[in-house]
Short mmCIF file of C-alpha atoms in Angstrom, two decimals:
data_model
loop_
_atom_site.label_atom_id
_atom_site.label_comp_id
_atom_site.label_asym_id
_atom_site.label_seq_id
_atom_site.Cartn_x
_atom_site.Cartn_y
_atom_site.Cartn_z
CA MET A 1 5.82 -24.13 -29.92
CA ASP A 2 8.52 -21.91 -31.70
CA SER A 3 12.29 -22.73 -31.40
CA ASP A 4 12.75 -19.35 -30.62
CA LYS A 5 10.55 -18.91 -27.73
CA PRO A 6 12.11 -18.01 -24.65
CA VAL A 7 11.22 -21.11 -22.48
CA ASN A 8 12.67 -23.39 -24.80
CA TRP A 9 16.36 -22.51 -23.60
CA LEU A 10 15.59 -22.70 -19.94
CA GLY A 11 16.33 -26.43 -19.74
CA ARG A 12 19.05 -26.65 -21.91
CA ARG A 13 22.58 -27.48 -19.83
CA LYS A 14 24.49 -24.48 -21.13
CA GLU A 15 21.55 -21.80 -19.93
CA ARG A 16 20.92 -23.64 -16.73
CA LYS A 17 23.59 -22.46 -14.82
CA ALA A 18 22.93 -18.61 -15.99
CA VAL A 19 19.32 -19.24 -14.94
CA LYS A 20 20.26 -20.46 -11.57
CA LEU A 21 22.67 -17.63 -11.14
CA SER A 22 19.64 -15.29 -11.87
CA VAL A 23 17.21 -16.55 -8.93
CA ASP A 24 20.59 -16.17 -6.84
CA HIS A 25 20.93 -12.64 -7.87
CA ALA A 26 17.13 -11.97 -7.45
CA ALA A 27 17.61 -13.02 -3.77
CA GLU A 28 20.65 -10.64 -3.29
CA VAL A 29 18.58 -7.86 -4.71
CA LEU A 30 15.80 -8.34 -2.34
CA GLN A 31 18.53 -8.40 0.52
CA ALA A 32 19.53 -4.65 -0.46
CA VAL A 33 15.84 -3.58 -0.67
CA ILE A 34 15.04 -4.95 2.82
CA GLY A 35 18.15 -3.33 4.29
CA MET A 36 17.01 -0.22 2.81
CA ASN A 37 13.67 -0.37 4.06
CA GLU A 38 15.23 -1.22 7.50
CA THR A 39 17.56 1.94 7.44
CA VAL A 40 14.44 4.37 6.33
CA GLN A 41 12.73 2.74 9.25
CA SER A 42 15.50 3.28 11.51
CA PHE A 43 15.69 7.06 10.11
CA ASN A 44 12.29 7.51 11.02
CA LYS A 45 12.89 6.37 14.77
CA GLY A 46 16.12 8.28 15.09
CA PRO A 47 18.44 5.87 16.05
CA ASP A 48 22.18 5.55 16.69
CA ASP A 49 23.14 2.72 14.18
CA LEU A 50 22.06 4.38 11.08
CA VAL A 51 25.23 4.25 9.78
CA GLU A 52 25.90 0.68 10.25
CA ARG A 53 22.54 0.00 8.82
CA ILE A 54 23.69 1.55 5.57
CA ASP A 55 27.00 0.04 5.50
CA LEU A 56 24.80 -3.25 5.25
CA VAL A 57 22.82 -2.21 2.56
CA PHE A 58 26.12 -1.52 0.72
CA ASP A 59 27.05 -5.01 1.11
CA LYS A 60 24.28 -6.57 -0.05
CA GLU A 61 24.48 -4.51 -3.20
CA ARG A 62 27.93 -5.50 -3.63
CA GLU A 63 26.86 -9.11 -3.10
CA ALA A 64 24.59 -8.76 -6.15
CA ASP A 65 26.77 -7.02 -8.27
CA LYS A 66 29.17 -10.06 -7.90
CA VAL A 67 26.44 -12.27 -9.14
CA LYS A 68 25.63 -9.82 -11.94
CA GLU A 69 29.30 -10.05 -13.05
CA GLU A 70 29.13 -13.91 -12.94
CA ILE A 71 26.40 -13.94 -14.86
CA THR A 72 27.70 -11.56 -17.58
CA THR A 73 30.75 -13.69 -17.73
CA GLU A 74 29.00 -16.97 -18.33
CA LEU A 75 26.92 -15.33 -21.05
CA SER A 76 30.09 -13.68 -22.74
CA GLU A 77 31.90 -17.57 -22.59
CA GLY A 78 29.19 -19.70 -23.39
CA ALA A 79 27.62 -20.82 -26.88
CA TYR A 80 24.39 -19.01 -25.78
CA LEU A 81 21.65 -18.33 -28.23
CA PRO A 82 20.35 -14.85 -29.19
CA PRO A 83 16.94 -15.55 -27.41
CA SER A 84 18.70 -16.52 -24.13
CA ARG A 85 21.63 -14.17 -24.15
CA GLY A 86 18.97 -11.15 -24.99
CA HIS A 87 16.31 -12.11 -22.16
CA LEU A 88 18.73 -12.94 -19.17
CA LEU A 89 20.96 -9.64 -20.07
CA ARG A 90 17.93 -7.47 -19.74
CA LEU A 91 16.72 -9.45 -16.72
CA ILE A 92 19.79 -8.72 -14.68
CA THR A 93 20.00 -5.46 -15.93
CA THR A 94 17.09 -4.39 -14.74
CA ALA A 95 17.22 -6.54 -11.49
CA ASP A 96 20.62 -4.76 -10.55
CA ASP A 97 18.93 -1.29 -11.20
CA ILE A 98 16.52 -2.04 -8.44
CA ALA A 99 19.71 -2.89 -5.80
CA ASP A 100 21.62 0.09 -7.17
CA ASN A 101 18.62 2.74 -6.29
CA ALA A 102 18.03 0.99 -2.56
CA ARG A 103 21.94 1.60 -2.18
CA ALA A 104 21.40 5.16 -3.53
CA ALA A 105 18.27 5.90 -1.21
CA ALA A 106 20.06 4.30 2.18
CA ALA A 107 23.30 6.34 0.98
CA LYS A 108 21.77 9.62 1.25
CA LEU A 109 19.69 9.40 4.38
CA GLU A 110 23.30 9.64 5.95
CA PHE A 111 23.44 13.50 4.88
CA LEU A 112 20.22 14.14 6.76
CA GLU A 113 19.78 14.69 10.39
CA PRO A 114 16.34 12.86 11.46
CA GLY A 115 15.24 15.53 13.81
CA GLU A 116 15.33 18.12 10.99
CA VAL A 117 13.14 16.34 8.44
CA ASP A 118 9.38 16.86 8.85
CA GLY A 119 7.64 13.93 10.90
CA ASP A 120 4.96 13.74 8.28
CA ILE A 121 7.75 12.95 5.20
CA SER A 122 10.03 11.00 7.30
CA ASN A 123 6.96 8.83 8.00
CA GLY A 124 5.97 9.04 4.20
CA LEU A 125 9.36 7.97 3.23
CA ALA A 126 9.45 5.04 5.61
CA GLN A 127 5.78 4.05 4.22
CA LEU A 128 7.23 4.22 0.25
CA ALA A 129 10.10 2.23 1.47
CA TYR A 130 8.06 -0.51 3.01
CA LEU A 131 5.83 -0.71 -0.13
CA SER A 132 8.70 -0.60 -2.31
CA GLN A 133 10.10 -3.87 -0.35
CA GLU A 134 6.69 -5.60 -0.50
CA CYS A 135 6.52 -5.00 -4.40
CA VAL A 136 10.29 -6.64 -4.48
CA LYS A 137 9.15 -9.77 -2.70
CA PRO A 138 6.58 -11.43 -5.04
CA LEU A 139 9.21 -10.46 -7.78
CA LYS A 140 11.97 -12.58 -6.22
CA ARG A 141 8.92 -15.32 -6.04
CA ALA A 142 8.44 -14.84 -9.78
CA PHE A 143 12.33 -15.70 -10.33
CA THR A 144 12.00 -19.06 -8.25
CA LEU A 145 8.58 -20.47 -9.61
CA LEU A 146 9.59 -20.02 -13.07
CA PHE A 147 13.58 -20.77 -13.27
CA GLU A 148 13.53 -23.30 -10.72
CA LYS A 149 9.73 -24.64 -10.25
CA GLU A 150 8.86 -24.07 -13.89
CA ASN A 151 5.38 -23.16 -13.11
CA VAL A 152 4.38 -20.41 -15.59
CA LYS A 153 0.82 -19.71 -14.36
CA GLU A 154 1.97 -18.79 -10.49
CA SER A 155 5.18 -16.81 -11.76
CA ILE A 156 2.69 -14.65 -13.86
CA GLY A 157 0.48 -14.06 -10.95
CA GLU A 158 3.45 -13.19 -8.69
CA THR A 159 4.27 -10.43 -11.46
CA GLU A 160 1.10 -9.29 -11.15
CA LYS A 161 1.06 -8.37 -7.73
CA VAL A 162 4.41 -6.45 -8.41
CA GLU A 163 2.45 -4.32 -11.06
CA LYS A 164 -0.44 -3.44 -8.67
CA MET A 165 1.95 -2.77 -5.76
CA GLU A 166 3.97 -0.64 -8.34
CA GLU A 167 0.49 1.19 -8.93
CA LYS A 168 -0.04 1.51 -5.13
CA ILE A 169 3.11 3.20 -4.68
CA ASP A 170 2.27 5.61 -8.03
CA TYR A 171 -1.17 6.47 -6.15
CA PHE A 172 0.66 6.68 -2.43
CA ARG A 173 3.45 9.37 -3.90
CA ALA A 174 0.81 11.41 -5.92
CA ASN A 175 -1.71 11.68 -3.03
CA ASN A 176 0.39 11.63 -0.01
CA LEU A 177 3.87 12.16 0.00
CA ILE A 178 4.85 14.46 -2.66
CA PRO A 179 2.31 17.07 -1.78
CA LYS A 180 3.77 17.02 1.88
CA ILE A 181 7.05 17.70 0.40
CA VAL A 182 6.02 20.58 -1.52
CA GLU A 183 4.42 21.97 1.03
CA TRP A 184 7.30 21.47 3.54
CA ALA A 185 9.59 22.73 0.88
CA ASP A 186 7.64 26.02 0.54
CA ARG A 187 7.26 26.47 4.39
CA SER A 188 10.93 25.56 5.47
CA HIS A 189 13.21 27.27 2.72
CA ARG A 190 15.86 24.73 2.94
CA PRO A 191 16.48 23.75 -0.77
CA GLY A 192 19.60 22.04 -0.27
CA MET A 193 17.70 19.08 2.01
CA THR A 194 14.47 19.41 0.03
CA ILE A 195 16.67 18.45 -2.99
CA LEU A 196 18.15 15.52 -1.18
CA ILE A 197 14.35 14.29 0.26
CA THR A 198 13.41 14.62 -3.10
CA GLN A 199 16.24 12.60 -4.70
CA ILE A 200 15.80 9.94 -1.89
CA GLU A 201 12.13 9.50 -2.68
CA GLU A 202 12.85 9.20 -6.45
CA ASN A 203 15.48 6.57 -5.50
CA ILE A 204 13.19 4.49 -3.45
CA GLU A 205 10.28 4.88 -6.26
CA GLU A 206 12.56 4.00 -8.47
CA VAL A 207 13.23 0.52 -6.57
CA ALA A 208 9.27 -0.42 -7.41
CA ASP A 209 9.59 1.33 -10.87
CA GLN A 210 12.58 -1.07 -11.87
CA ALA A 211 10.64 -4.08 -9.85
CA GLU A 212 8.04 -3.63 -12.22
CA ASN A 213 10.09 -3.65 -15.40
CA THR A 214 11.97 -7.07 -14.24
CA ALA A 215 8.40 -8.33 -13.81
CA ASP A 216 7.42 -7.52 -17.28
CA THR A 217 10.50 -9.16 -18.61
CA ILE A 218 9.79 -12.26 -16.39
CA ARG A 219 6.11 -11.99 -17.77
CA GLU A 220 7.43 -11.94 -21.39
CA ILE A 221 9.75 -15.16 -20.52
CA ALA A 222 6.95 -16.84 -19.14
CA LEU A 223 4.35 -16.39 -21.62
CA GLY A 224 6.68 -17.84 -24.46
CA SER A 225 6.05 -21.07 -22.67
CA ALA A 226 2.26 -20.64 -22.70
#
């Protein structure tokens, strides 16, 4: 095996701390996405605690940011070889984009009144949020399997689940949710609300897109050990 291959640095003492932190970061990212999904589900039901739920998503995203900063500091201070530094930076950057989009989607819901959004669209956003959450769950398992258990085969298997779920999300958007948003926009003549709904939908979808990008990096690292 080439000394440059990614897996060679996973067990080195200096890299071990950053690798462990990357698993912690993935856990915080998942919690932010779970919070986003719960917020969208609550919005769909018209609850009174929407602001509190949004605040919880912000808290989880901030926790993910703290771990990301800790990893960045660790990488900047240590004598890391280029392969390990590059892979870890790319990994945490794309993973952090997941949490950023989860926060953005939740935050924008505060500017909408649940009763003013078409029921089919509200239901569609709820379904999209749930699917995006289910896309990130196997991503977190892939982190744990590769970086803690060093199980390459199962880690790759989890990244493939991420990819399949992302494809399912793309199909749902193209064939279900987006046509309903377009139809409602033409009918309602409410450009401001249409823009906001579209941005929320795009943020939720971006959660899945960035999950797939992160899974690609994990798979690249894992395949380097095969």
